[in-house]
Amino acid sequence: MEQHEQVTIAEYQLTAEAFRAGTWEHDVSQNRDSLVRFLPKNPGKILDIGCGPGRDLVAFKQQGHTVVGLDATPAFVEMAKQVSGCEVWQQSFLSLDLPGETFDGIFANASLIHVPRGEMVRVLQDLQRSLVPQGAIVMSMCRGDSEGYSARPTGYRYVCGWEYETLAPCVEAAGFEIVNHYYRPPGVRFEAQSWLVIVGRKTAIGKD
């Protein structure tokens, strides 16, 4: 495992309970709905990558989907299993071991922000291969052009910011057609929208 992953996971592990309390009520239904809209079948099988404590696993399961979680932080894996009753895999983004053509959709809500810029296409290719034909992905990414460690009172998280113009070529190079993109939170001026969301659909033939 890369050092930046170890550092980031350690910070999440240390603050897992506070993270759950601070994020459980965040309303990301817009992002979940965007994924469901483009699933090749509904209900479908969804991979929630970077599932954290399991908030969205619960929401998708309540909608009737079959959901599998994935997270690299041990505390989150246990939390997500307990609260959702779903299968949850402990894997890091740079060392994914996913079954091929299994999922109808992948939900990556504020998780792939921890992938270094130079690794993004490779990680997205791993995810693309795990989707069924015409499978969908939703990526919520923090905006900006910075990359590196974000200092926190309890440690560091490695974070990479993106804009549509920089991320879209990576998504397309990994074998996705971009079918929608938007900015969050809704209802505020563009400059204050700190999150970029891209919705992609697996193309018939991915680019290697």
PDB file of C-alpha atoms in Angstrom, residues 51-157:
ATOM      1  CA  CYS A  51     -18.694   3.613   1.419  1.00  0.00           C
ATOM      2  CA  GLY A  52     -17.500   4.992   4.757  1.00  0.00           C
ATOM      3  CA  PRO A  53     -19.832   4.223   7.669  1.00  0.00           C
ATOM      4  CA  GLY A  54     -22.559   2.962   5.322  1.00  0.00           C
ATOM      5  CA  ARG A  55     -25.067   5.791   4.928  1.00  0.00           C
ATOM      6  CA  ASP A  56     -25.584   5.266   1.205  1.00  0.00           C
ATOM      7  CA  LEU A  57     -25.548   1.475   1.483  1.00  0.00           C
ATOM      8  CA  VAL A  58     -28.604   1.810   3.701  1.00  0.00           C
ATOM      9  CA  ALA A  59     -30.313   4.237   1.311  1.00  0.00           C
ATOM     10  CA  PHE A  60     -29.728   2.114  -1.795  1.00  0.00           C
ATOM     11  CA  LYS A  61     -30.799  -1.053   0.018  1.00  0.00           C
ATOM     12  CA  GLN A  62     -34.051   0.619   1.094  1.00  0.00           C
ATOM     13  CA  GLN A  63     -34.710   1.325  -2.589  1.00  0.00           C
ATOM     14  CA  GLY A  64     -34.458  -2.395  -3.352  1.00  0.00           C
ATOM     15  CA  HIS A  65     -30.980  -2.508  -4.859  1.00  0.00           C
ATOM     16  CA  THR A  66     -28.376  -5.148  -4.080  1.00  0.00           C
ATOM     17  CA  VAL A  67     -25.457  -3.192  -2.672  1.00  0.00           C
ATOM     18  CA  VAL A  68     -21.835  -4.078  -1.936  1.00  0.00           C
ATOM     19  CA  GLY A  69     -19.640  -1.663  -0.012  1.00  0.00           C
ATOM     20  CA  LEU A  70     -15.891  -1.132  -0.323  1.00  0.00           C
ATOM     21  CA  ASP A  71     -13.612   0.869   1.928  1.00  0.00           C
ATOM     22  CA  ALA A  72      -9.979   0.774   3.002  1.00  0.00           C
ATOM     23  CA  THR A  73     -10.574   1.956   6.578  1.00  0.00           C
ATOM     24  CA  PRO A  74     -11.174  -1.016   8.920  1.00  0.00           C
ATOM     25  CA  ALA A  75     -13.483   0.924  11.250  1.00  0.00           C
ATOM     26  CA  PHE A  76     -15.692   1.990   8.350  1.00  0.00           C
ATOM     27  CA  VAL A  77     -15.881  -1.573   7.010  1.00  0.00           C
ATOM     28  CA  GLU A  78     -17.204  -2.814  10.367  1.00  0.00           C
ATOM     29  CA  MET A  79     -19.588   0.125  10.799  1.00  0.00           C
ATOM     30  CA  ALA A  80     -20.990  -0.316   7.291  1.00  0.00           C
ATOM     31  CA  LYS A  81     -21.520  -4.053   7.722  1.00  0.00           C
ATOM     32  CA  GLN A  82     -23.347  -3.589  11.002  1.00  0.00           C
ATOM     33  CA  VAL A  83     -25.620  -0.760   9.961  1.00  0.00           C
ATOM     34  CA  SER A  84     -26.515  -2.066   6.491  1.00  0.00           C
ATOM     35  CA  GLY A  85     -26.276  -5.836   6.643  1.00  0.00           C
ATOM     36  CA  CYS A  86     -24.539  -5.638   3.264  1.00  0.00           C
ATOM     37  CA  GLU A  87     -21.353  -7.316   2.123  1.00  0.00           C
ATOM     38  CA  VAL A  88     -18.455  -4.870   2.559  1.00  0.00           C
ATOM     39  CA  TRP A  89     -14.974  -5.429   1.130  1.00  0.00           C
ATOM     40  CA  GLN A  90     -11.805  -3.954   2.616  1.00  0.00           C
ATOM     41  CA  GLN A  91      -9.680  -2.772  -0.317  1.00  0.00           C
ATOM     42  CA  SER A  92      -7.687   0.323  -1.234  1.00  0.00           C
ATOM     43  CA  PHE A  93      -8.357   2.218  -4.432  1.00  0.00           C
ATOM     44  CA  LEU A  94      -4.895   1.592  -5.848  1.00  0.00           C
ATOM     45  CA  SER A  95      -5.119  -2.161  -5.223  1.00  0.00           C
ATOM     46  CA  LEU A  96      -8.634  -3.021  -6.321  1.00  0.00           C
ATOM     47  CA  ASP A  97      -9.535  -6.658  -6.875  1.00  0.00           C
ATOM     48  CA  LEU A  98     -13.014  -6.583  -8.385  1.00  0.00           C
ATOM     49  CA  PRO A  99     -15.024  -9.193 -10.285  1.00  0.00           C
ATOM     50  CA  GLY A 100     -15.522  -8.454 -13.961  1.00  0.00           C
ATOM     51  CA  GLU A 101     -18.842  -7.255 -15.418  1.00  0.00           C
ATOM     52  CA  THR A 102     -20.719  -7.647 -12.144  1.00  0.00           C
ATOM     53  CA  PHE A 103     -22.192  -4.286 -11.161  1.00  0.00           C
ATOM     54  CA  ASP A 104     -24.901  -2.229 -12.831  1.00  0.00           C
ATOM     55  CA  GLY A 105     -23.649   0.896 -11.107  1.00  0.00           C
ATOM     56  CA  ILE A 106     -20.747   2.291  -9.087  1.00  0.00           C
ATOM     57  CA  PHE A 107     -21.273   5.039  -6.539  1.00  0.00           C
ATOM     58  CA  ALA A 108     -18.117   7.010  -5.723  1.00  0.00           C
ATOM     59  CA  ASN A 109     -19.279   9.820  -3.482  1.00  0.00           C
ATOM     60  CA  ALA A 110     -16.359  11.957  -2.246  1.00  0.00           C
ATOM     61  CA  SER A 111     -14.077   8.925  -2.270  1.00  0.00           C
ATOM     62  CA  LEU A 112     -11.967   9.032  -5.439  1.00  0.00           C
ATOM     63  CA  ILE A 113     -10.755  12.450  -4.260  1.00  0.00           C
ATOM     64  CA  HIS A 114      -7.986  10.449  -2.548  1.00  0.00           C
ATOM     65  CA  VAL A 115      -6.642   8.998  -5.814  1.00  0.00           C
ATOM     66  CA  PRO A 116      -3.512  10.760  -7.138  1.00  0.00           C
ATOM     67  CA  ARG A 117      -3.955  12.538 -10.442  1.00  0.00           C
ATOM     68  CA  GLY A 118      -1.512  10.225 -12.213  1.00  0.00           C
ATOM     69  CA  GLU A 119      -3.387   7.095 -11.105  1.00  0.00           C
ATOM     70  CA  MET A 120      -6.922   8.181 -11.923  1.00  0.00           C
ATOM     71  CA  VAL A 121      -7.232   6.595 -15.376  1.00  0.00           C
ATOM     72  CA  ARG A 122      -5.923   3.244 -14.111  1.00  0.00           C
ATOM     73  CA  VAL A 123      -8.322   3.227 -11.148  1.00  0.00           C
ATOM     74  CA  LEU A 124     -11.249   4.159 -13.386  1.00  0.00           C
ATOM     75  CA  GLN A 125     -10.293   1.369 -15.793  1.00  0.00           C
ATOM     76  CA  ASP A 126     -10.438  -1.099 -12.888  1.00  0.00           C
ATOM     77  CA  LEU A 127     -13.911   0.158 -12.058  1.00  0.00           C
ATOM     78  CA  GLN A 128     -15.012   0.146 -15.700  1.00  0.00           C
ATOM     79  CA  ARG A 129     -14.127  -3.525 -16.046  1.00  0.00           C
ATOM     80  CA  SER A 130     -16.310  -4.417 -13.061  1.00  0.00           C
ATOM     81  CA  LEU A 131     -19.406  -2.878 -14.654  1.00  0.00           C
ATOM     82  CA  VAL A 132     -21.826  -4.720 -16.903  1.00  0.00           C
ATOM     83  CA  PRO A 133     -22.213  -3.308 -20.434  1.00  0.00           C
ATOM     84  CA  GLN A 134     -23.863   0.124 -20.235  1.00  0.00           C
ATOM     85  CA  GLY A 135     -23.214   0.183 -16.482  1.00  0.00           C
ATOM     86  CA  ALA A 136     -23.069   3.601 -14.849  1.00  0.00           C
ATOM     87  CA  ILE A 137     -20.731   5.442 -12.488  1.00  0.00           C
ATOM     88  CA  VAL A 138     -21.297   8.569 -10.406  1.00  0.00           C
ATOM     89  CA  MET A 139     -18.212  10.399  -9.136  1.00  0.00           C
ATOM     90  CA  SER A 140     -18.474  13.312  -6.705  1.00  0.00           C
ATOM     91  CA  MET A 141     -15.132  15.121  -6.612  1.00  0.00           C
ATOM     92  CA  CYS A 142     -13.867  18.206  -4.812  1.00  0.00           C
ATOM     93  CA  ARG A 143     -13.126  21.061  -7.183  1.00  0.00           C
ATOM     94  CA  GLY A 144      -9.761  22.693  -7.696  1.00  0.00           C
ATOM     95  CA  ASP A 145      -6.314  22.008  -9.095  1.00  0.00           C
ATOM     96  CA  SER A 146      -4.408  21.225  -5.904  1.00  0.00           C
ATOM     97  CA  GLU A 147      -2.993  17.823  -4.976  1.00  0.00           C
ATOM     98  CA  GLY A 148      -1.337  16.709  -1.773  1.00  0.00           C
ATOM     99  CA  TYR A 149      -1.841  16.297   1.947  1.00  0.00           C
ATOM    100  CA  SER A 150      -4.638  18.198   3.631  1.00  0.00           C
ATOM    101  CA  ALA A 151      -3.657  18.870   7.245  1.00  0.00           C
ATOM    102  CA  ARG A 152      -6.195  18.145   9.973  1.00  0.00           C
ATOM    103  CA  PRO A 153      -5.943  18.260  13.788  1.00  0.00           C
ATOM    104  CA  THR A 154      -5.826  14.448  13.813  1.00  0.00           C
ATOM    105  CA  GLY A 155      -3.476  13.822  10.894  1.00  0.00           C
ATOM    106  CA  TYR A 156      -3.493  14.155   7.131  1.00  0.00           C
ATOM    107  CA  ARG A 157      -5.659  13.132   4.190  1.00  0.00           C
TER     108      ARG A 157
END
